[in-house]
PDB file of C-alpha atoms and ligand atoms in Angstrom:
ATOM      1  CA  MET G   2       0.616  -6.833 -10.182  1.00 93.00           C
ATOM      2  CA  LYS G   3      -1.367  -5.354  -7.444  1.00 96.00           C
ATOM      3  CA  ILE G   4      -5.320  -4.552  -6.754  1.00 97.00           C
ATOM      4  CA  ILE G   5      -6.772  -1.834  -5.397  1.00 98.00           C
ATOM      5  CA  ALA G   6     -10.035  -0.464  -4.335  1.00 98.00           C
ATOM      6  CA  HIS G   7     -10.985   2.624  -5.952  1.00 98.00           C
ATOM      7  CA  ARG G   8     -12.471   4.247  -3.287  1.00 98.00           C
ATOM      8  CA  GLY G   9     -13.609   0.549  -1.595  1.00 98.00           C
ATOM      9  CA  ALA G  10     -15.354  -1.545  -3.607  1.00 98.00           C
ATOM     10  CA  SER G  11     -17.034   1.613  -4.652  1.00 98.00           C
ATOM     11  CA  GLY G  12     -19.469  -1.556  -7.049  1.00 97.00           C
ATOM     12  CA  TYR G  13     -20.930  -3.032  -4.403  1.00 98.00           C
ATOM     13  CA  ALA G  14     -20.703  -0.427  -1.651  1.00 98.00           C
ATOM     14  CA  PRO G  15     -21.038   3.180  -1.343  1.00 98.00           C
ATOM     15  CA  GLU G  16     -17.879   4.689  -1.611  1.00 98.00           C
ATOM     16  CA  ASN G  17     -14.973   5.638   0.959  1.00 98.00           C
ATOM     17  CA  THR G  18     -17.843   3.761   3.521  1.00 98.00           C
ATOM     18  CA  PHE G  19     -16.394   1.156   5.873  1.00 98.00           C
ATOM     19  CA  ALA G  20     -18.995  -1.393   3.534  1.00 98.00           C
ATOM     20  CA  ALA G  21     -16.840  -0.741   0.163  1.00 98.00           C
ATOM     21  CA  PHE G  22     -13.477  -1.135   2.425  1.00 98.00           C
ATOM     22  CA  ASP G  23     -14.983  -4.623   4.004  1.00 98.00           C
ATOM     23  CA  LEU G  24     -15.385  -5.695   1.146  1.00 98.00           C
ATOM     24  CA  ALA G  25     -12.002  -5.299  -1.072  1.00 98.00           C
ATOM     25  CA  VAL G  26     -10.817  -6.970   2.079  1.00 97.00           C
ATOM     26  CA  GLU G  27     -13.344  -9.674   1.620  1.00 96.00           C
ATOM     27  CA  MET G  28     -12.280  -9.624  -2.267  1.00 96.00           C
ATOM     28  CA  GLY G  29      -9.159 -10.036  -1.413  1.00 96.00           C
ATOM     29  CA  ALA G  30      -7.769  -6.813  -2.861  1.00 97.00           C
ATOM     30  CA  ASP G  31      -4.038  -5.818  -2.105  1.00 97.00           C
ATOM     31  CA  PHE G  32      -4.922  -2.071  -1.000  1.00 98.00           C
ATOM     32  CA  ILE G  33      -7.979  -0.242  -0.683  1.00 98.00           C
ATOM     33  CA  GLU G  34      -7.625   3.641  -2.492  1.00 98.00           C
ATOM     34  CA  PHE G  35      -9.558   6.289  -0.322  1.00 98.00           C
ATOM     35  CA  ASP G  36     -10.227   9.884  -0.432  1.00 98.00           C
ATOM     36  CA  ILE G  37      -8.909  13.354   2.244  1.00 98.00           C
ATOM     37  CA  ARG G  38     -10.468  16.611   2.862  1.00 98.00           C
ATOM     38  CA  MET G  39      -9.574  18.954   5.570  1.00 98.00           C
ATOM     39  CA  THR G  40     -12.929  19.937   7.632  1.00 98.00           C
ATOM     40  CA  LYS G  41     -14.081  22.620  10.132  1.00 98.00           C
ATOM     41  CA  ASP G  42     -12.249  21.579  12.319  1.00 98.00           C
ATOM     42  CA  PHE G  43      -9.056  20.662  10.509  1.00 97.00           C
ATOM     43  CA  GLN G  44      -9.635  16.677  11.715  1.00 98.00           C
ATOM     44  CA  LEU G  45      -9.246  14.474   8.629  1.00 98.00           C
ATOM     45  CA  ALA G  46     -12.341  13.618   6.703  1.00 98.00           C
ATOM     46  CA  VAL G  47     -12.703  10.369   4.497  1.00 99.00           C
ATOM     47  CA  ILE G  48     -14.818  11.952   1.608  1.00 99.00           C
ATOM     48  CA  HIS G  49     -14.263  12.834  -2.092  1.00 98.00           C
ATOM     49  CA  ASP G  50     -16.168  15.030  -3.156  1.00 98.00           C
ATOM     50  CA  ASP G  51     -15.613  18.740  -1.551  1.00 98.00           C
ATOM     51  CA  THR G  52     -19.312  19.589  -0.885  1.00 98.00           C
ATOM     52  CA  VAL G  53     -21.391  16.268   0.932  1.00 98.00           C
ATOM     53  CA  ASP G  54     -24.892  16.265  -1.413  1.00 98.00           C
ATOM     54  CA  ARG G  55     -23.954  13.758  -3.595  1.00 98.00           C
ATOM     55  CA  ILE G  56     -23.400  10.508  -1.053  1.00 98.00           C
ATOM     56  CA  THR G  57     -25.027  12.190   1.468  1.00 98.00           C
ATOM     57  CA  ASN G  58     -28.774  12.870   3.650  1.00 97.00           C
ATOM     58  CA  GLY G  59     -27.086  16.593   4.081  1.00 98.00           C
ATOM     59  CA  SER G  60     -25.463  19.749   1.815  1.00 98.00           C
ATOM     60  CA  GLY G  61     -22.480  22.003   1.607  1.00 98.00           C
ATOM     61  CA  PHE G  62     -19.257  21.940   1.671  1.00 98.00           C
ATOM     62  CA  VAL G  63     -16.877  20.053   3.651  1.00 98.00           C
ATOM     63  CA  LYS G  64     -15.020  22.471   4.476  1.00 98.00           C
ATOM     64  CA  ASP G  65     -17.493  24.215   6.288  1.00 98.00           C
ATOM     65  CA  PHE G  66     -19.173  20.969   9.062  1.00 98.00           C
ATOM     66  CA  THR G  67     -16.898  19.482  11.814  1.00 98.00           C
ATOM     67  CA  MET G  68     -15.994  16.141  11.671  1.00 98.00           C
ATOM     68  CA  SER G  69     -18.653  15.280  14.788  1.00 98.00           C
ATOM     69  CA  GLU G  70     -21.209  17.056  12.022  1.00 98.00           C
ATOM     70  CA  LEU G  71     -20.120  15.365   9.220  1.00 98.00           C
ATOM     71  CA  SER G  72     -19.589  11.346  11.163  1.00 98.00           C
ATOM     72  CA  GLN G  73     -23.812  11.941  12.040  1.00 98.00           C
ATOM     73  CA  LEU G  74     -24.828  12.642   7.618  1.00 98.00           C
ATOM     74  CA  ASP G  75     -25.969   8.687   6.169  1.00 98.00           C
ATOM     75  CA  ALA G  76     -23.107   8.307   3.951  1.00 98.00           C
ATOM     76  CA  GLY G  77     -24.674   4.859   2.499  1.00 98.00           C
ATOM     77  CA  SER G  78     -28.258   5.518   1.875  1.00 98.00           C
ATOM     78  CA  TRP G  79     -27.776   6.859  -1.235  1.00 98.00           C
ATOM     79  CA  PHE G  80     -26.656   4.090  -2.423  1.00 98.00           C
ATOM     80  CA  GLY G  81     -29.048   2.095  -1.526  1.00 98.00           C
ATOM     81  CA  SER G  82     -31.286   1.421   2.041  1.00 98.00           C
ATOM     82  CA  ALA G  83     -29.405  -1.457   2.845  1.00 97.00           C
ATOM     83  CA  PHE G  84     -26.003   0.720   3.829  1.00 98.00           C
ATOM     84  CA  SER G  85     -28.105   3.078   5.629  1.00 97.00           C
ATOM     85  CA  GLY G  86     -26.372   3.124   8.776  1.00 92.00           C
ATOM     86  CA  GLU G  87     -22.658   3.796   6.801  1.00 98.00           C
ATOM     87  CA  THR G  88     -21.053   7.038   7.808  1.00 98.00           C
ATOM     88  CA  ILE G  89     -18.175   9.360   6.942  1.00 98.00           C
ATOM     89  CA  HIS G  90     -15.064   8.779   8.318  1.00 98.00           C
ATOM     90  CA  GLN G  91     -12.342  10.107   9.788  1.00 98.00           C
ATOM     91  CA  LEU G  92      -8.934   9.265   8.891  1.00 98.00           C
ATOM     92  CA  GLU G  93      -7.491   7.527  11.657  1.00 97.00           C
ATOM     93  CA  ALA G  94     -10.562   5.404  12.219  1.00 98.00           C
ATOM     94  CA  VAL G  95     -10.167   3.863   8.662  1.00 98.00           C
ATOM     95  CA  LEU G  96      -6.149   3.629   9.491  1.00 97.00           C
ATOM     96  CA  THR G  97      -7.006   1.754  12.919  1.00 96.00           C
ATOM     97  CA  ARG G  98      -9.375   0.128  11.418  1.00 97.00           C
ATOM     98  CA  TYR G  99      -7.596  -1.631   8.480  1.00 96.00           C
ATOM     99  CA  SER G 100      -4.164  -1.524   8.697  1.00 94.00           C
ATOM    100  CA  GLY G 101      -2.335  -4.937   9.049  1.00 92.00           C
ATOM    101  CA  LYS G 102      -5.734  -6.453   6.480  1.00 95.00           C
ATOM    102  CA  ILE G 103      -5.336  -4.372   3.517  1.00 97.00           C
ATOM    103  CA  GLY G 104      -2.577  -2.021   2.008  1.00 97.00           C
ATOM    104  CA  MET G 105      -3.775   1.984   1.894  1.00 98.00           C
ATOM    105  CA  LEU G 106      -3.730   4.690  -1.194  1.00 98.00           C
ATOM    106  CA  ILE G 107      -4.479   7.590  -0.181  1.00 98.00           C
ATOM    107  CA  GLU G 108      -5.364  11.054  -1.531  1.00 98.00           C
ATOM    108  CA  ILE G 109      -5.121  13.955  -0.489  1.00 98.00           C
ATOM    109  CA  LYS G 110      -7.563  15.470  -2.138  1.00 98.00           C
ATOM    110  CA  ASP G 111      -7.419  20.185  -0.693  1.00 97.00           C
ATOM    111  CA  SER G 112      -4.947  21.300  -3.271  1.00 96.00           C
ATOM    112  CA  ALA G 113      -3.385  23.309   0.257  1.00 90.00           C
ATOM    113  CA  LEU G 114      -3.540  21.955   3.398  1.00 93.00           C
ATOM    114  CA  PRO G 115      -1.790  23.380   6.754  1.00 93.00           C
ATOM    115  CA  HIS G 116       1.966  22.498   7.618  1.00 94.00           C
ATOM    116  CA  ASP G 117      -0.194  20.386  11.103  1.00 95.00           C
ATOM    117  CA  LEU G 118      -2.581  19.036   9.314  1.00 96.00           C
ATOM    118  CA  LEU G 119      -0.115  17.081   6.752  1.00 97.00           C
ATOM    119  CA  VAL G 120       2.354  16.679   9.506  1.00 97.00           C
ATOM    120  CA  SER G 121      -0.730  14.712  11.188  1.00 96.00           C
ATOM    121  CA  ILE G 122      -1.342  12.301   8.336  1.00 97.00           C
ATOM    122  CA  GLY G 123       2.176  11.172   7.757  1.00 97.00           C
ATOM    123  CA  LYS G 124       2.052  10.786  12.079  1.00 96.00           C
ATOM    124  CA  ALA G 125      -1.285   8.789  11.645  1.00 95.00           C
ATOM    125  CA  ILE G 126       0.276   7.039   9.550  1.00 96.00           C
ATOM    126  CA  GLU G 127       3.679   6.241  11.414  1.00 94.00           C
ATOM    127  CA  LEU G 128       1.191   5.373  14.207  1.00 92.00           C
ATOM    128  CA  PHE G 129       1.298   1.975  12.177  1.00 88.00           C
ATOM    129  CA  PRO G 130       4.182  -0.859  11.431  1.00 77.00           C
ATOM    130  CA  PHE G 131       2.213  -1.671   8.114  1.00 70.00           C
ATOM    131  CA  ASN G 132       3.846   1.573   6.630  1.00 66.00           C
ATOM    132  CA  SER G 133       5.279  -0.161   3.628  1.00 70.00           C
ATOM    133  CA  HIS G 134       1.863  -1.504   2.236  1.00 90.00           C
ATOM    134  CA  THR G 135       0.658   3.033   2.739  1.00 96.00           C
ATOM    135  CA  VAL G 136       1.208   4.853  -0.148  1.00 98.00           C
ATOM    136  CA  VAL G 137      -0.103   8.600   0.306  1.00 98.00           C
ATOM    137  CA  GLN G 138      -0.898  10.040  -2.971  1.00 98.00           C
ATOM    138  CA  SER G 139      -2.008  13.822  -4.633  1.00 98.00           C
ATOM    139  CA  PHE G 140      -2.903  15.456  -8.082  1.00 97.00           C
ATOM    140  CA  HIS G 141      -1.094  18.500  -6.250  1.00 97.00           C
ATOM    141  CA  ARG G 142       2.740  18.067  -6.639  1.00 96.00           C
ATOM    142  CA  SER G 143       3.700  21.539  -4.363  1.00 96.00           C
ATOM    143  CA  VAL G 144       1.575  19.166  -1.707  1.00 97.00           C
ATOM    144  CA  ILE G 145       2.986  16.021  -2.609  1.00 98.00           C
ATOM    145  CA  HIS G 146       6.115  17.130  -2.520  1.00 97.00           C
ATOM    146  CA  LEU G 147       5.632  18.624   0.955  1.00 97.00           C
ATOM    147  CA  PHE G 148       4.144  15.790   2.848  1.00 98.00           C
ATOM    148  CA  ASN G 149       7.834  13.082   1.230  1.00 98.00           C
ATOM    149  CA  SER G 150       9.969  16.122   2.555  1.00 98.00           C
ATOM    150  CA  MET G 151       8.602  15.808   5.959  1.00 97.00           C
ATOM    151  CA  PHE G 152       7.850  11.866   5.609  1.00 97.00           C
ATOM    152  CA  PRO G 153      10.438  11.032   3.451  1.00 96.00           C
ATOM    153  CA  SER G 154      10.117   6.886   4.550  1.00 94.00           C
ATOM    154  CA  ILE G 155       6.282   7.299   3.515  1.00 96.00           C
ATOM    155  CA  PRO G 156       5.843   6.246  -0.355  1.00 96.00           C
ATOM    156  CA  THR G 157       4.105   8.805  -2.066  1.00 98.00           C
ATOM    157  CA  ALA G 158       2.619   8.924  -5.980  1.00 98.00           C
ATOM    158  CA  LEU G 159       2.010  11.529  -7.917  1.00 98.00           C
ATOM    159  CA  LEU G 160      -1.773  11.453  -9.705  1.00 97.00           C
ATOM    160  CA  VAL G 161      -0.924  12.205 -13.120  1.00 94.00           C
ATOM    161  CA  ARG G 162      -4.215  13.730 -15.912  1.00 88.00           C
ATOM    162  CA  PRO G 163      -4.046  13.056 -19.096  1.00 77.00           C
ATOM    163  CA  ARG G 164      -4.172  17.205 -19.755  1.00 73.00           C
ATOM    164  CA  PHE G 165      -0.705  17.050 -18.154  1.00 64.00           C
ATOM    165  CA  GLY G 166      -0.078  16.236 -21.838  1.00 66.00           C
ATOM    166  CA  MET G 167       2.889  13.666 -22.433  1.00 75.00           C
ATOM    167  CA  ILE G 168       5.296  13.029 -20.020  1.00 87.00           C
ATOM    168  CA  SER G 169       9.126  13.556 -21.062  1.00 89.00           C
ATOM    169  CA  LYS G 170      11.274  10.735 -19.844  1.00 91.00           C
ATOM    170  CA  LYS G 171      12.764  14.381 -18.458  1.00 92.00           C
ATOM    171  CA  ARG G 172      10.156  15.213 -16.103  1.00 92.00           C
ATOM    172  CA  LEU G 173       8.866  11.970 -15.043  1.00 94.00           C
ATOM    173  CA  ARG G 174      13.193  12.250 -13.726  1.00 94.00           C
ATOM    174  CA  SER G 175      12.125  15.246 -11.591  1.00 95.00           C
ATOM    175  CA  TYR G 176       9.000  13.505 -10.380  1.00 97.00           C
ATOM    176  CA  LYS G 177      11.965  10.612  -8.669  1.00 96.00           C
ATOM    177  CA  SER G 178      13.429  13.220  -5.870  1.00 96.00           C
ATOM    178  CA  PHE G 179      10.055  13.065  -4.381  1.00 98.00           C
ATOM    179  CA  VAL G 180       8.158  10.434  -5.688  1.00 98.00           C
ATOM    180  CA  GLY G 181       8.213   6.494  -5.922  1.00 98.00           C
ATOM    181  CA  TYR G 182       5.063   6.150  -8.389  1.00 98.00           C
ATOM    182  CA  VAL G 183       3.541   8.074 -11.431  1.00 97.00           C
ATOM    183  CA  ASN G 184      -0.198   7.569 -11.186  1.00 98.00           C
ATOM    184  CA  PRO G 185      -1.916   8.206 -15.232  1.00 96.00           C
ATOM    185  CA  LYS G 186      -5.554   7.420 -15.531  1.00 95.00           C
ATOM    186  CA  TYR G 187      -5.739   5.261 -17.918  1.00 94.00           C
ATOM    187  CA  THR G 188      -6.330   6.653 -21.224  1.00 92.00           C
ATOM    188  CA  LEU G 189      -3.134   8.079 -20.877  1.00 91.00           C
ATOM    189  CA  VAL G 190      -1.748   4.583 -20.886  1.00 93.00           C
ATOM    190  CA  ASN G 191       0.553   2.684 -23.377  1.00 92.00           C
ATOM    191  CA  PRO G 192       3.785   0.603 -23.630  1.00 93.00           C
ATOM    192  CA  ASN G 193       5.835   4.058 -23.757  1.00 92.00           C
ATOM    193  CA  LEU G 194       5.254   5.752 -20.852  1.00 93.00           C
ATOM    194  CA  ILE G 195       5.245   2.394 -18.941  1.00 95.00           C
ATOM    195  CA  ARG G 196       7.897   2.003 -20.017  1.00 95.00           C
ATOM    196  CA  ALA G 197       9.253   4.856 -19.696  1.00 95.00           C
ATOM    197  CA  ILE G 198       8.183   5.163 -15.587  1.00 97.00           C
ATOM    198  CA  HIS G 199       9.807   2.008 -15.147  1.00 97.00           C
ATOM    199  CA  GLN G 200      13.118   3.967 -16.792  1.00 96.00           C
ATOM    200  CA  ALA G 201      12.890   6.349 -14.251  1.00 97.00           C
ATOM    201  CA  GLY G 202      13.377   4.102 -11.647  1.00 97.00           C
ATOM    202  CA  LEU G 203       9.138   4.258 -10.590  1.00 98.00           C
ATOM    203  CA  LYS G 204       6.260   2.598  -9.850  1.00 98.00           C
ATOM    204  CA  SER G 205       3.334   2.965 -11.717  1.00 98.00           C
ATOM    205  CA  PHE G 206      -1.257   2.250 -10.393  1.00 98.00           C
ATOM    206  CA  VAL G 207      -3.164   3.160 -13.441  1.00 97.00           C
ATOM    207  CA  TRP G 208      -7.049   4.756 -12.357  1.00 97.00           C
ATOM    208  CA  THR G 209      -9.693   3.904 -12.506  1.00 96.00           C
ATOM    209  CA  LEU G 210     -10.643   0.925 -13.884  1.00 95.00           C
ATOM    210  CA  ARG G 211     -14.733   0.384 -14.863  1.00 93.00           C
ATOM    211  CA  SER G 212     -15.440  -1.574 -17.988  1.00 91.00           C
ATOM    212  CA  LYS G 213     -14.589  -4.342 -19.417  1.00 87.00           C
ATOM    213  CA  LYS G 214     -13.192  -2.328 -22.353  1.00 89.00           C
ATOM    214  CA  ALA G 215     -10.521   0.025 -20.251  1.00 91.00           C
ATOM    215  CA  ILE G 216      -8.970  -3.564 -18.908  1.00 89.00           C
ATOM    216  CA  GLU G 217      -8.455  -4.699 -22.487  1.00 87.00           C
ATOM    217  CA  ARG G 218      -6.807  -1.570 -22.874  1.00 86.00           C
ATOM    218  CA  ILE G 219      -4.322  -2.456 -20.248  1.00 90.00           C
ATOM    219  CA  SER G 220      -4.044  -5.832 -19.971  1.00 86.00           C
ATOM    220  CA  LYS G 221      -0.872  -7.110 -21.965  1.00 90.00           C
ATOM    221  CA  LEU G 222       0.839  -3.440 -20.352  1.00 94.00           C
ATOM    222  CA  PRO G 223       3.952  -4.493 -17.501  1.00 96.00           C
ATOM    223  CA  ILE G 224       2.109  -1.800 -15.111  1.00 97.00           C
ATOM    224  CA  ASP G 225       2.011  -2.529 -11.211  1.00 97.00           C
ATOM    225  CA  GLY G 226      -1.815  -1.757 -10.006  1.00 97.00           C
ATOM    226  CA  VAL G 227      -5.056  -1.476 -11.238  1.00 97.00           C
ATOM    227  CA  ILE G 228      -7.387   0.808  -9.847  1.00 98.00           C
ATOM    228  CA  THR G 229     -10.671  -0.520  -9.506  1.00 97.00           C
ATOM    229  CA  ASP G 230     -14.541   0.124  -8.619  1.00 97.00           C
ATOM    230  CA  TYR G 231     -14.650  -4.362  -9.169  1.00 96.00           C
ATOM    231  CA  PRO G 232     -12.064  -6.271  -7.290  1.00 96.00           C
ATOM    232  CA  ASP G 233     -13.561  -8.923  -8.383  1.00 94.00           C
ATOM    233  CA  TYR G 234     -12.985  -8.435 -12.258  1.00 92.00           C
ATOM    234  CA  PHE G 235      -9.307  -9.284 -11.658  1.00 91.00           C
ATOM    235  CA  ILE G 236      -9.595 -11.726  -8.866  1.00 91.00           C
ATOM    236  CA  GLY G 237     -11.361 -14.988  -8.935  1.00 80.00           C
ATOM    237  CA  ARG G 238     -13.561 -16.524  -6.284  1.00 78.00           C
ATOM    238  CA  ASP G 239     -10.743 -18.658  -4.974  1.00 81.00           C
ATOM    239  CA  GLY G 240      -8.515 -15.957  -4.909  1.00 80.00           C
ATOM    240  CA  ARG G 241      -6.221 -16.918  -8.658  1.00 83.00           C
ATOM    241  CA  ARG G 242      -5.791 -13.094 -10.215  1.00 82.00           C
TER     242      ARG G 242
HETATM  243  O1  G3P N  18      -6.730   6.808  -6.919  1.00 70.37           O
HETATM  244  C1  G3P N  18      -6.742   7.654  -8.609  1.00 70.37           C
HETATM  245  C2  G3P N  18      -8.854   8.053  -8.720  1.00 70.37           C
HETATM  246  O2  G3P N  18      -8.932   7.934  -7.379  1.00 70.37           O
HETATM  247  C3  G3P N  18      -8.093   9.746  -9.296  1.00 70.37           C
HETATM  248  O3  G3P N  18      -9.243  10.225  -9.029  1.00 70.37           O
HETATM  249  O4  G3P N  18     -11.753  11.471  -9.201  1.00 70.37           O
HETATM  250  O5  G3P N  18     -11.016   8.966  -8.402  1.00 70.37           O
HETATM  251  O6  G3P N  18     -10.175  10.505  -6.850  1.00 70.37           O
HETATM  252  P1  G3P N  18     -11.238  10.400  -8.209  1.00 70.37           P
HETATM  253 CA1   CA N  19      -9.182   9.264  -5.370  1.00 70.37          CA
END
């Protein structure tokens, strides 16, 4: 089972920053998960929310900042003064720093992206030889469908929330044409769902495990990966699982 550090080891360091990603590498996680959004100048910034308000000293929508403006914000102090030097990075900077060191689960947050920008995501990923350890995911079916049609060799995943309702076997089979993974929220998960996902020829990374209770819920299921803020809950100090 793969251990995926959600927004990096975000239980211990500010989400989606190098501090959180470095810690995930140190802890021995298999992947870092992070979120990307389009900036005003059509770059891809690594940030979860659609505004900068919660995690920086700035205010406003990500789409109204240029990449250069975003990179000047303090994205660490909200978590702790020791992290005041942390900043928002561009997708390419994260790929450059972590390719070959850890897998990357990249979540496209925008529900619609200009075609050119989707192409630039795929091309940026393809620049690095660690391709099979990079997975592109989204809640937006049309985005991931289009991405897969352009870059069929890059693994893709569809995120599913409880409000999608029960996922039928027929629907899972239809997902198989454009994704290799169906990644449900942990509250949706039960033995039948995991069996159906596997029977459809798909894998499943489950999100987001933050409490012992949540971990207990999925612990006996044959899932393919856990997305967690606390990779160390799953990996001992000696690296044992
Ligand atoms: O990777 C799954 C998880 O990240 C989806 O939810 O809101 O944390 O991006 P969110
Ligand atoms: Ca995410």
